[in-house]
PDB file of C-alpha atoms in Angstrom:
ATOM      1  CA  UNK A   1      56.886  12.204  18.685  1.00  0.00           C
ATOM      2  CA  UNK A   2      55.597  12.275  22.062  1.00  0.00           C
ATOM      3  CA  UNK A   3      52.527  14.071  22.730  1.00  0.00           C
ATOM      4  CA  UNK A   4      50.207  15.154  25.304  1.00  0.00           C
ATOM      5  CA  UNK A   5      46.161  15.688  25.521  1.00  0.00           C
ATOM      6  CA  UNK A   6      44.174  17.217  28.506  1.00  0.00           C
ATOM      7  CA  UNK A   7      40.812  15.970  29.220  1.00  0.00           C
ATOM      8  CA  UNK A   8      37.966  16.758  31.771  1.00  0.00           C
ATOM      9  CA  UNK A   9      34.656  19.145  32.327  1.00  0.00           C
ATOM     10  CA  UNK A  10      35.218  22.708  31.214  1.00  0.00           C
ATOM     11  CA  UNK A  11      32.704  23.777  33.635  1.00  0.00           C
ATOM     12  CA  UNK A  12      33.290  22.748  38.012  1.00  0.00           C
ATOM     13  CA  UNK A  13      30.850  24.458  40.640  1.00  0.00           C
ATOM     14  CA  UNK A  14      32.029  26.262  43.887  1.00  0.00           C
ATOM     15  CA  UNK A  15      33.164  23.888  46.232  1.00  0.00           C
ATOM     16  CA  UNK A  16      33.505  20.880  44.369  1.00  0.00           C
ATOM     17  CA  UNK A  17      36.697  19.068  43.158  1.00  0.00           C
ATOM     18  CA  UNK A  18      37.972  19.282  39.971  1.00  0.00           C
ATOM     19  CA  UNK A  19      39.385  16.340  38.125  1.00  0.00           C
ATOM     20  CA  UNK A  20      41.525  16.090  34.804  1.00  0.00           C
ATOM     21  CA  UNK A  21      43.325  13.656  32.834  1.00  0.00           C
ATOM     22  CA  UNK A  22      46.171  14.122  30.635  1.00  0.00           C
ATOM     23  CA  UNK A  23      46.833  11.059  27.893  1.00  0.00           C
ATOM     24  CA  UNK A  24      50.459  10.622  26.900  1.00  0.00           C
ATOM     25  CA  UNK A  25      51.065   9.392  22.680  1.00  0.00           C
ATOM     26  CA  UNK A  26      53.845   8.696  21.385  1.00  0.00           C
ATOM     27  CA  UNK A  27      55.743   7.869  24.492  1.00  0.00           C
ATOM     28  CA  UNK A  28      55.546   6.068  27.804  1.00  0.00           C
ATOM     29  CA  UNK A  29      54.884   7.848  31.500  1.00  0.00           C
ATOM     30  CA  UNK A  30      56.662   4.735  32.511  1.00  0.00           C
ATOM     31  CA  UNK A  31      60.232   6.562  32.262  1.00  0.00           C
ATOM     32  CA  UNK A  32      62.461   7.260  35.039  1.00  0.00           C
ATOM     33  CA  UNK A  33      64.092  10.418  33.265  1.00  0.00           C
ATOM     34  CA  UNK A  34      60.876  12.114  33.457  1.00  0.00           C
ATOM     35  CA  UNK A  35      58.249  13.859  35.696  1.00  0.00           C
ATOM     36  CA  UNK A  36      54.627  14.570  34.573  1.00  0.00           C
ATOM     37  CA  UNK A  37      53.331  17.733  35.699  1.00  0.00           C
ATOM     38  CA  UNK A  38      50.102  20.377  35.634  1.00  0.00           C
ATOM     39  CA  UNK A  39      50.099  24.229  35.612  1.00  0.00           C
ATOM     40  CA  UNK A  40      47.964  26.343  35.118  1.00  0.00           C
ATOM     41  CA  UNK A  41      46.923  29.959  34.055  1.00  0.00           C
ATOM     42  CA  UNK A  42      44.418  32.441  35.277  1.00  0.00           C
ATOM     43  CA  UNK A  43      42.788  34.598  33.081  1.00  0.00           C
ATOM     44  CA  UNK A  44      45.640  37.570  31.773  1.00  0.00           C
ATOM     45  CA  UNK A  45      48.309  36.125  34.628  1.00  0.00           C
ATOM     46  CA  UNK A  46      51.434  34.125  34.221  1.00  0.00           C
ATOM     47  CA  UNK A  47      51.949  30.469  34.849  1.00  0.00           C
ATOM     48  CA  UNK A  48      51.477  28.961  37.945  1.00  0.00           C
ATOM     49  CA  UNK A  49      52.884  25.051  38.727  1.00  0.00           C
ATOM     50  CA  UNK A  50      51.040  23.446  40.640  1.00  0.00           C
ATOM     51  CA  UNK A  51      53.128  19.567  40.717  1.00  0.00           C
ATOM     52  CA  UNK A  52      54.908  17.111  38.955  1.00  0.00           C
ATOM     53  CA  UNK A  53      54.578  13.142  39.103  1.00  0.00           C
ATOM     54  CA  UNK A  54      56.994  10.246  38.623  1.00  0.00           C
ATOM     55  CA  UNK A  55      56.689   7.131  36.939  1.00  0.00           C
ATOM     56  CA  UNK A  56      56.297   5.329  40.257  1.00  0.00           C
ATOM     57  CA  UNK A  57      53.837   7.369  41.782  1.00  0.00           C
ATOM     58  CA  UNK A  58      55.808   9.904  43.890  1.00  0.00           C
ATOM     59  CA  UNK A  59      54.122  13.047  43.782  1.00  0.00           C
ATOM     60  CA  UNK A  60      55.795  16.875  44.656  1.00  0.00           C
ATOM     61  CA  UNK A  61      53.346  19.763  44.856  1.00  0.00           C
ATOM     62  CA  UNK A  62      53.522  24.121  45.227  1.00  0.00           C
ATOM     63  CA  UNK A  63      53.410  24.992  48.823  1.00  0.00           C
ATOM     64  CA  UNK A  64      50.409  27.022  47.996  1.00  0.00           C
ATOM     65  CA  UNK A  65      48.211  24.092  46.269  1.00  0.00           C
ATOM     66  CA  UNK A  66      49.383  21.385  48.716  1.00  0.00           C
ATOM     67  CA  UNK A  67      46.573  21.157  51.128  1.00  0.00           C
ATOM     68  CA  UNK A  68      44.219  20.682  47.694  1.00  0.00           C
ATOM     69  CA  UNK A  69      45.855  18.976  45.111  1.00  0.00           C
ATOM     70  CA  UNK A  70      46.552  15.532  43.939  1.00  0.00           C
ATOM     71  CA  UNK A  71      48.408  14.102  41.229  1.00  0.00           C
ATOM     72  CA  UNK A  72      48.433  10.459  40.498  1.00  0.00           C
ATOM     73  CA  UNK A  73      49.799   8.359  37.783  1.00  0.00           C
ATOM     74  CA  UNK A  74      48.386   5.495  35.921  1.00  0.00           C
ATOM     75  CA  UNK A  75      50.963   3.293  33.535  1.00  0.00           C
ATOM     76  CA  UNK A  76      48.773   0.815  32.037  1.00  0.00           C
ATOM     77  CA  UNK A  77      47.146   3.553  30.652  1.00  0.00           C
ATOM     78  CA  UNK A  78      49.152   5.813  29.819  1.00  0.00           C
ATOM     79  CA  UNK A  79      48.165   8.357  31.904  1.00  0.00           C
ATOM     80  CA  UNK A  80      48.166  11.242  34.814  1.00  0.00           C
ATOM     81  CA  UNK A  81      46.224  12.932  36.386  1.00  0.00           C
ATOM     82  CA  UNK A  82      45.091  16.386  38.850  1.00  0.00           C
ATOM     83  CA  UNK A  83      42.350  16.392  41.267  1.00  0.00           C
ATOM     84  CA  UNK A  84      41.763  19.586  43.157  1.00  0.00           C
ATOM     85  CA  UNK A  85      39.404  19.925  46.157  1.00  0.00           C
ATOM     86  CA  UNK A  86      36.977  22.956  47.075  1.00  0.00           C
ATOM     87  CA  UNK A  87      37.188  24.787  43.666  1.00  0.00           C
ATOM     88  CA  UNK A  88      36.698  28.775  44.070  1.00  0.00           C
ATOM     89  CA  UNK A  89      36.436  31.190  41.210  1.00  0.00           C
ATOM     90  CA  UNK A  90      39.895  32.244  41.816  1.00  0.00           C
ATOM     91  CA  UNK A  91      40.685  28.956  40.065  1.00  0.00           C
ATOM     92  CA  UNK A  92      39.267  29.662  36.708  1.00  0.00           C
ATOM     93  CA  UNK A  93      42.326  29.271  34.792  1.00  0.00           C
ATOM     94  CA  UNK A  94      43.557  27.312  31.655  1.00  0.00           C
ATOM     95  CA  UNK A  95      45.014  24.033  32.764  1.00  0.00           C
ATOM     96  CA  UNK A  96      48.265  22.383  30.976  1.00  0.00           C
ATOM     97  CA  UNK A  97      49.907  19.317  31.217  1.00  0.00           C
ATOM     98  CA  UNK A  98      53.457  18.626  30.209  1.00  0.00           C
ATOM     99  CA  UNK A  99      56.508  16.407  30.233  1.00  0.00           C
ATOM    100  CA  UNK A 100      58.964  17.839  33.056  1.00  0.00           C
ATOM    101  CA  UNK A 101      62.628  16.356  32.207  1.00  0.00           C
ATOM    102  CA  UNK A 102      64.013  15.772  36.057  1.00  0.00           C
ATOM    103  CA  UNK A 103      65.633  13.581  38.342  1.00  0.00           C
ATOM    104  CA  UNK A 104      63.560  11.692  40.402  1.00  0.00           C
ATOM    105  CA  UNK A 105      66.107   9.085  42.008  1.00  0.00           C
ATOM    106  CA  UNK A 106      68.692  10.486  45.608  1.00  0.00           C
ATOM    107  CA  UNK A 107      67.537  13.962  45.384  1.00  0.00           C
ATOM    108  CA  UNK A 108      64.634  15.358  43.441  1.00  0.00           C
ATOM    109  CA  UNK A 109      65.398  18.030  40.904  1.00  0.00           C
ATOM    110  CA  UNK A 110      62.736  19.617  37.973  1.00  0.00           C
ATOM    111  CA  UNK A 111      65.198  21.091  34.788  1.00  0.00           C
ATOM    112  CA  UNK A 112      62.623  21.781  32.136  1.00  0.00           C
ATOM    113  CA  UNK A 113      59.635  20.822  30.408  1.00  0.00           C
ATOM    114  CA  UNK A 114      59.935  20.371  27.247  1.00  0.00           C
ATOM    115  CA  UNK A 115      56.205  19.191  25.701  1.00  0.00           C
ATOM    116  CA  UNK A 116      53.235  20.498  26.805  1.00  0.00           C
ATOM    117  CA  UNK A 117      49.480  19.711  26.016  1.00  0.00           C
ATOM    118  CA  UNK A 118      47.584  22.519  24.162  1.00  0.00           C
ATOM    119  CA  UNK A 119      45.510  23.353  27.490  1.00  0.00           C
ATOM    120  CA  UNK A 120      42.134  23.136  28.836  1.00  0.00           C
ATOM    121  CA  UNK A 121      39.953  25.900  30.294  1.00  0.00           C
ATOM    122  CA  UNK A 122      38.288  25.364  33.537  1.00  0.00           C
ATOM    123  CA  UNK A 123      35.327  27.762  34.620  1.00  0.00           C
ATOM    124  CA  UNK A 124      34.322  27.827  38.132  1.00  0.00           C
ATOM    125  CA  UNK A 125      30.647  28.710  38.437  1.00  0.00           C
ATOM    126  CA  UNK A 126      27.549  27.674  40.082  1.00  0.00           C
TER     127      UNK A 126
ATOM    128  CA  UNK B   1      59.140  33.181  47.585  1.00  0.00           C
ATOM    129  CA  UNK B   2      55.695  33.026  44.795  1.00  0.00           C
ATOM    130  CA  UNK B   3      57.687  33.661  41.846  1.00  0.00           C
ATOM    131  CA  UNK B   4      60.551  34.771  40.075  1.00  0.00           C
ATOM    132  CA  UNK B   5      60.705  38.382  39.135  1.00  0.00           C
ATOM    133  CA  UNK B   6      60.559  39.782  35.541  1.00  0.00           C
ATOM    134  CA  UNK B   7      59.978  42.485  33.915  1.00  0.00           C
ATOM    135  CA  UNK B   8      56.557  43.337  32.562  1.00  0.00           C
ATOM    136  CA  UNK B   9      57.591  44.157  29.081  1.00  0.00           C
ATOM    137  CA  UNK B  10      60.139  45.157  26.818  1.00  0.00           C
ATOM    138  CA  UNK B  11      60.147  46.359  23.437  1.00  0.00           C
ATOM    139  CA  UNK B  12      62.393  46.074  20.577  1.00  0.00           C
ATOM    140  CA  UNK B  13      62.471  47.487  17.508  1.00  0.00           C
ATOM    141  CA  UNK B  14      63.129  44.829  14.380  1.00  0.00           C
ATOM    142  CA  UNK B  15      66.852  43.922  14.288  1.00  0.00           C
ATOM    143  CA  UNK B  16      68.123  45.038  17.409  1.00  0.00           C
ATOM    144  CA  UNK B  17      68.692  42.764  20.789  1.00  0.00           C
ATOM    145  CA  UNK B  18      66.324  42.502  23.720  1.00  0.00           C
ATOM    146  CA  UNK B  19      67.400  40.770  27.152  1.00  0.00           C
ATOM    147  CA  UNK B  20      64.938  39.809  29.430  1.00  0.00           C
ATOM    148  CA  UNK B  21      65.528  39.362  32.896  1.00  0.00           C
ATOM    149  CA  UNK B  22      65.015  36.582  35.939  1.00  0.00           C
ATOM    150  CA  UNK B  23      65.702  37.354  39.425  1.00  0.00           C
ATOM    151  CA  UNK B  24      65.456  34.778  42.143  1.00  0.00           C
ATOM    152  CA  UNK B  25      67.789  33.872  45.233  1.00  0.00           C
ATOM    153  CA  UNK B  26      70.291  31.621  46.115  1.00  0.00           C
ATOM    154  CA  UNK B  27      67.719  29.428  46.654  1.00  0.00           C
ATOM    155  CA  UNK B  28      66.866  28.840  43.408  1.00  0.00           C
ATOM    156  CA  UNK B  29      68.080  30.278  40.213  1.00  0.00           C
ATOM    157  CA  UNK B  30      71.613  31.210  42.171  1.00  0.00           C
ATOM    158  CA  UNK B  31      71.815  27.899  43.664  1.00  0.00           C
ATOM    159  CA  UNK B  32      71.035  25.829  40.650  1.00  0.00           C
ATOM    160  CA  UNK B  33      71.573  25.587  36.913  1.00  0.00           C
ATOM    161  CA  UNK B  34      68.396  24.632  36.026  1.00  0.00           C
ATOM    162  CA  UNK B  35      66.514  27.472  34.847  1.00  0.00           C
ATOM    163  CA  UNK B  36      64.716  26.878  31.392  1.00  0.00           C
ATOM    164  CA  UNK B  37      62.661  29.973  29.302  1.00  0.00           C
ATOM    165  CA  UNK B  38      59.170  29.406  27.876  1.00  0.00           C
ATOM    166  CA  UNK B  39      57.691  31.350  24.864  1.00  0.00           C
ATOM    167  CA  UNK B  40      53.976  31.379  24.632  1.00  0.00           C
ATOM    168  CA  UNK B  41      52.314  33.206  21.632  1.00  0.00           C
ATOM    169  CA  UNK B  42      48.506  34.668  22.520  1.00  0.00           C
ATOM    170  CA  UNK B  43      45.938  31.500  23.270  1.00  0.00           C
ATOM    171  CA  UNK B  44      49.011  28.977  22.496  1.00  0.00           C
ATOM    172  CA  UNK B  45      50.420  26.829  25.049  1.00  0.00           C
ATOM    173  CA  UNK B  46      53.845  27.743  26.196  1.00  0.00           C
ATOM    174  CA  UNK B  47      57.257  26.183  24.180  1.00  0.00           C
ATOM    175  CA  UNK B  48      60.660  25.543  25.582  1.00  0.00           C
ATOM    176  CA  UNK B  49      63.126  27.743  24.233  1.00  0.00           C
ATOM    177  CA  UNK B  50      66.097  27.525  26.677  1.00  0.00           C
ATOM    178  CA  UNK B  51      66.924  24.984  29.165  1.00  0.00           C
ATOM    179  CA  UNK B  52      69.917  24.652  32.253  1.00  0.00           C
ATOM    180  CA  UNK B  53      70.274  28.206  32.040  1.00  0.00           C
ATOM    181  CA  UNK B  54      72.002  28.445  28.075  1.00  0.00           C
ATOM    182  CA  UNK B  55      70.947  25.397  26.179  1.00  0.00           C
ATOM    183  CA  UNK B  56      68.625  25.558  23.201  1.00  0.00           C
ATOM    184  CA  UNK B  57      66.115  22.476  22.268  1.00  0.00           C
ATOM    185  CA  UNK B  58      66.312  21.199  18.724  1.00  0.00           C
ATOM    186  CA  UNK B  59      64.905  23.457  16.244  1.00  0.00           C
ATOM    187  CA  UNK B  60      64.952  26.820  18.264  1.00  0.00           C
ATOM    188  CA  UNK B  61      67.178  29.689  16.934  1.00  0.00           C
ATOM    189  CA  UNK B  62      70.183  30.654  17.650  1.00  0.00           C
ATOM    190  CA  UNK B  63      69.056  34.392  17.882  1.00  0.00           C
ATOM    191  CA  UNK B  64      67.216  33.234  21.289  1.00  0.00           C
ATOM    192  CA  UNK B  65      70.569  32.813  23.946  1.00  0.00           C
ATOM    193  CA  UNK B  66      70.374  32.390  28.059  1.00  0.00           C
ATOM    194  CA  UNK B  67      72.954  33.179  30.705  1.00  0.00           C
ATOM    195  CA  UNK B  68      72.966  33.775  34.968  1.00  0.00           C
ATOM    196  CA  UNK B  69      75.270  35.973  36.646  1.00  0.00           C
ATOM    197  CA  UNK B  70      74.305  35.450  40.692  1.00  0.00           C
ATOM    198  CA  UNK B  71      70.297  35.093  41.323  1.00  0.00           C
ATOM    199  CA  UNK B  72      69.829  36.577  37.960  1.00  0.00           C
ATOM    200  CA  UNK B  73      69.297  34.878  34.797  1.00  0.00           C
ATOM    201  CA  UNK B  74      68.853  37.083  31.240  1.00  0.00           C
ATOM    202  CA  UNK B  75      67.314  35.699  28.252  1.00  0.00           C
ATOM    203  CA  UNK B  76      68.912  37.875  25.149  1.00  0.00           C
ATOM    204  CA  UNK B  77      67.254  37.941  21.486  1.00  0.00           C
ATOM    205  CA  UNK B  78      68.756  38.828  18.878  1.00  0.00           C
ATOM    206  CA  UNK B  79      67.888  40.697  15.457  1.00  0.00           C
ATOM    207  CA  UNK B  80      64.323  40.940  16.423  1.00  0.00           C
ATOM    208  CA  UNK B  81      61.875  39.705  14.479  1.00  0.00           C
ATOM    209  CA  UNK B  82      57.865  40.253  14.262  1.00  0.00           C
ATOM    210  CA  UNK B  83      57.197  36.964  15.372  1.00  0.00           C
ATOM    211  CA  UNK B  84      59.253  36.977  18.431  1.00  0.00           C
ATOM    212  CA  UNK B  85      56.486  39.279  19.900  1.00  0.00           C
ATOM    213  CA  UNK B  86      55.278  36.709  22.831  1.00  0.00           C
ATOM    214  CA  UNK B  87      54.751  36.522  26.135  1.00  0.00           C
ATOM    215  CA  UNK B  88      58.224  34.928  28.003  1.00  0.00           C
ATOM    216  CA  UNK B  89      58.509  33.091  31.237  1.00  0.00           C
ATOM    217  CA  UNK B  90      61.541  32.151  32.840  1.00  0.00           C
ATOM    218  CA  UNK B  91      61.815  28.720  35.370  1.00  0.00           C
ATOM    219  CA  UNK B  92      63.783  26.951  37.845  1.00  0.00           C
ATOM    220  CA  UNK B  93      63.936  24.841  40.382  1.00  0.00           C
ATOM    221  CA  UNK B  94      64.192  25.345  44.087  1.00  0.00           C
ATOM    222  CA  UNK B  95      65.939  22.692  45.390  1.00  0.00           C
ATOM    223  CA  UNK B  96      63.178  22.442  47.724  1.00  0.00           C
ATOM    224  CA  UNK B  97      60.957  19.805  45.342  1.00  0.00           C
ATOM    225  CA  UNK B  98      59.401  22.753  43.851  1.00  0.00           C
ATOM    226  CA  UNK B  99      59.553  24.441  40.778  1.00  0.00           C
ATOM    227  CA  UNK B 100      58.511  28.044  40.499  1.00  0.00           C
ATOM    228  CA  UNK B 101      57.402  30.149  37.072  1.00  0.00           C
ATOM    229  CA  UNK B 102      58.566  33.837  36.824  1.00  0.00           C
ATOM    230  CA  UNK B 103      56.105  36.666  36.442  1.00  0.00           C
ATOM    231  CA  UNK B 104      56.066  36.963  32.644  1.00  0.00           C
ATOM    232  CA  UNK B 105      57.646  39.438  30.384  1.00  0.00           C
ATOM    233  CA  UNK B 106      55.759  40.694  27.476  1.00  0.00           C
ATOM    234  CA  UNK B 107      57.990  41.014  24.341  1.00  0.00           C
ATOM    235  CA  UNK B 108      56.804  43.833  21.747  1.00  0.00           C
ATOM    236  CA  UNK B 109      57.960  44.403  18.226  1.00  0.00           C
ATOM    237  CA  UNK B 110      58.024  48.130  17.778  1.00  0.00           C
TER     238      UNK B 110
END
């Protein structure tokens, strides 16, 4: 069955950008049925999405993670991927990746996601 | 709008029915049948449970059911059980290429 694994530092200093990778088994990212997306949670808080990716690149992002955020997708490997800019403590948070079932052709709609990776915690500190 | 707004907790004790509540706007649960629930057990990533508003994934009991009246959708579980003590987030989409979480509902098993 399809799964999904996080990757990247655990630890990112103030100000600098943040990059993960999330590695897709089982399955291919190369599927139009499907977005790829990140979210994340702070420490005791809900879940926050930050964007979603499609297999041909086309990227959708929260209004309040816009200005910092990118999300890319690689199909040869197998792979997507979040980069966020100017890291601040207020973005110590676990970070997930997970298969978002949506329609990415005429209008752009996100129904669900139904697999998720097992998360990765990311400390901001100097 | 940040997020969708639940409830901070409910309790339940064992056997009985809980319903959980999701309140957006037209904009997004009311406009839209695509709110899914999420169940996420302490330091586990979260699991689909309910998707376009009363569907339930392969595997997940029938005791967990979903429904929307207006901007609000409900999550109801039934005969409680010990293990249904969770954390509970509700979804949807905002027609707007955005997808927003709700604020979380912690589920206790008296």
């Amino acid at each position: 069955q399809v799964q999904l694994q996080e990757s990247g530092p655990g630890l990112v200093k103030p100000s600098e950008t943040l990059s993960l990778g999330c590695t897709v088994s089982g399955g291919s990212v190369n599927n139009a049925d499907y977005f790829w997306g990140w979210i994340r949670q702070t420490p005791g808080k809900g879940l926050e999405w930050i964007g979603s990716v499609d297999y041909s690149g086309s990227a959708h992002y929260s209004r309040s993670l816009k200005s910092r955020v990118i999300i890319s997708i690689d199909k040869s490997k197998n792979q997507f991927y979040l980069k966020v800019n100017s890291m601040t403590a207020a973005d110590t948070a676990v970070y997930y990746c997970a298969r978002d079932r949506g329609s990415s052709s005429g209008r752009v709609f996100f129904y669900y996601m139904d697999i998720w990776g097992a998360g990765t915690t990311v400390t901001v500190s100097s | 709008q940040s997020a969708l707004t639940q409830p901070a907790s409910v309790s339940g004790s064992p056997g009985q029915s809980i319903t959980i509540s999701c309140t957006g706007t037209s904009r997004d649960v009311g406009g839209y049948n695509y709110v899914s629930w999420y169940q996420q057990h302490p330091g586990q990533a979260p699991k689909l449970i309910i998707y376009d508003v009363n569907n339930r994934p392969s595997g997940i009991s029938n005791r967990f059911s979903g429904s929307k009246s207006g901007n609000t959708a409900s999550l109801t579980i039934s005969g409680l059980q010990a293990d249904d003590e969770a954390d509970y987030y509700c979804s949807s989409d905002t027609g707007a290429t955005t997808r927003l979480f709700g604020t979380g509902t912690k589920v206790t098993v008296l």
